[in-house]
Amino acid sequence: MKTLLIICDGMADRPVPELANKTPLEIANTPNMDWLAKHGVCGIIDTIAPGITPGSDTAHLALLGYDPYEVYTGRGPFEAAGAGIDLKGGDVAFRANFATVDDSGAITDRRAGRISGTEPLAEELQKISVKGAKIIFKSTTGHRGAFVLRGEGLSHEVSDSDPHEVGKKPLRIAPLLQEQQPTLPVYPLITGGIRKYVVRRNRAVKTAKILNEFSKKAYDALDKHPLNVERKKNNLPAANYLLLRGGGIVPHLTPIKERFGVDGTCVAAAALVKGVCRLAGMRVVDVPGATGSVNTDLHAKAKVVLKSFEDQDFVLLHVKGTDEASHDGNARAKIELIEKIDAILSQFIDEVDLITVTADHTTPVSVKDHTGDPVPVLISGDSVRVDDVQEFGERSVTEGGLGRIRGKDLLPILANLMGKTQKFGA
Ligand code: ZN
Ligand code: ZN
């Protein structure tokens, strides 16, 4: 049974006064979404929990059936997996960006002049050896990269080195746990809580030490690298410091195949979403022309979706541009992209058995950031109990048969409709 889950990033919105108090999704001309809603079951989803503002990573984890509170410690691992690094449980991963520091050690440019083509620098960083861990680094887009520490007994409970401000020196990385466990309820005394705390703290101290050693060695190697010598000669900011942030420990995610009996393919451009899917054990396909922006080639993506169904039952199609337009506060661009997404749906209606359309969170164009409002969802296919909802919008779907669910409920619901679930009990 071919099942397609379409996630339009940040598509959900709030009423916009300039749009006669309608949302971009309500005002957009979406005949296919409306048809699917009419021939499907609808509802709203709190992707994390009511009122909680999701990030794209935690929201996608939830929509794939995981409890983000259990598995999420930071964005780093998902970016690194999205960059194509083969991660192992226990690796600690960070987001990294090349920055420029001057001779006094102060940051003069957090993005090193938005440098690109940093692969030679990445090669140099990989050569650095530190005691107690292996370094893995991969350049991603522009000045960004993914940084991974691999070794025994590492911790993500350390601070960032990125001060997020020009003129300051990179911060010394420190353990986030104080030397002594601050408040001590009685039960940890019995359950070994103190011992656990000491272990955690020791790991964080060790990891911070490794990272500080690495940061210094990285500066020494980068500053004299021919690429940077050349940049300085040309009056360009040298990419001589690697700022680290968003550290997280790589979680062990039970693959969705094991949990729901479906293989999965992810069709997305955004590295973060690809990373979540890869760690969930899904196949991730790169689509030429998919940009993660409003100008993305949706037809190319649709083609890959249909091709994926030749040997897969479950495909996740992610479109990032709706969130980008929302962060820009650009209602017009958001409406146009929603209409373009709607247009490609017609290719799926005859080919796919079960189609789900939803968003990972609300990003109101009026707020230009994510909020904790629920998102609309529709599921359309032969096995669903069709409700009375006639069109797809944030408010119209509240009348639907799914009611109000959590993100992590969605995949079990789809697995049931696909006939993949097993009886609980006799
Ligand atoms: Zn998102
Ligand atoms: Zn966003």
XYZ file of N, CA and C and ligand atoms in Angstrom, residues 9 56 320 323 327 361 363 369-370, ligand 2:
28
model
N 6.805 22.556 5.523
C 7.443 23.142 6.703
C 6.831 24.501 7.043
N 12.088 22.295 13.713
C 11.812 21.352 12.623
C 12.320 19.958 12.965
N 10.452 22.820 2.155
C 10.953 23.766 3.157
C 10.495 25.208 2.927
N 8.201 27.538 5.086
C 8.743 28.075 6.337
C 9.632 29.281 6.054
N 9.267 32.979 7.643
C 10.309 33.692 8.415
C 10.554 35.077 7.810
N 5.001 22.508 11.976
C 4.682 23.494 13.014
C 4.026 24.684 12.341
N 4.225 28.595 11.492
C 5.132 29.745 11.424
C 4.319 30.925 10.883
N 8.358 33.649 13.017
C 9.046 32.580 13.737
C 8.024 31.495 14.087
N 8.527 30.364 14.581
C 7.624 29.267 14.911
C 6.799 29.617 16.149
Zn 11.563 27.762 10.649
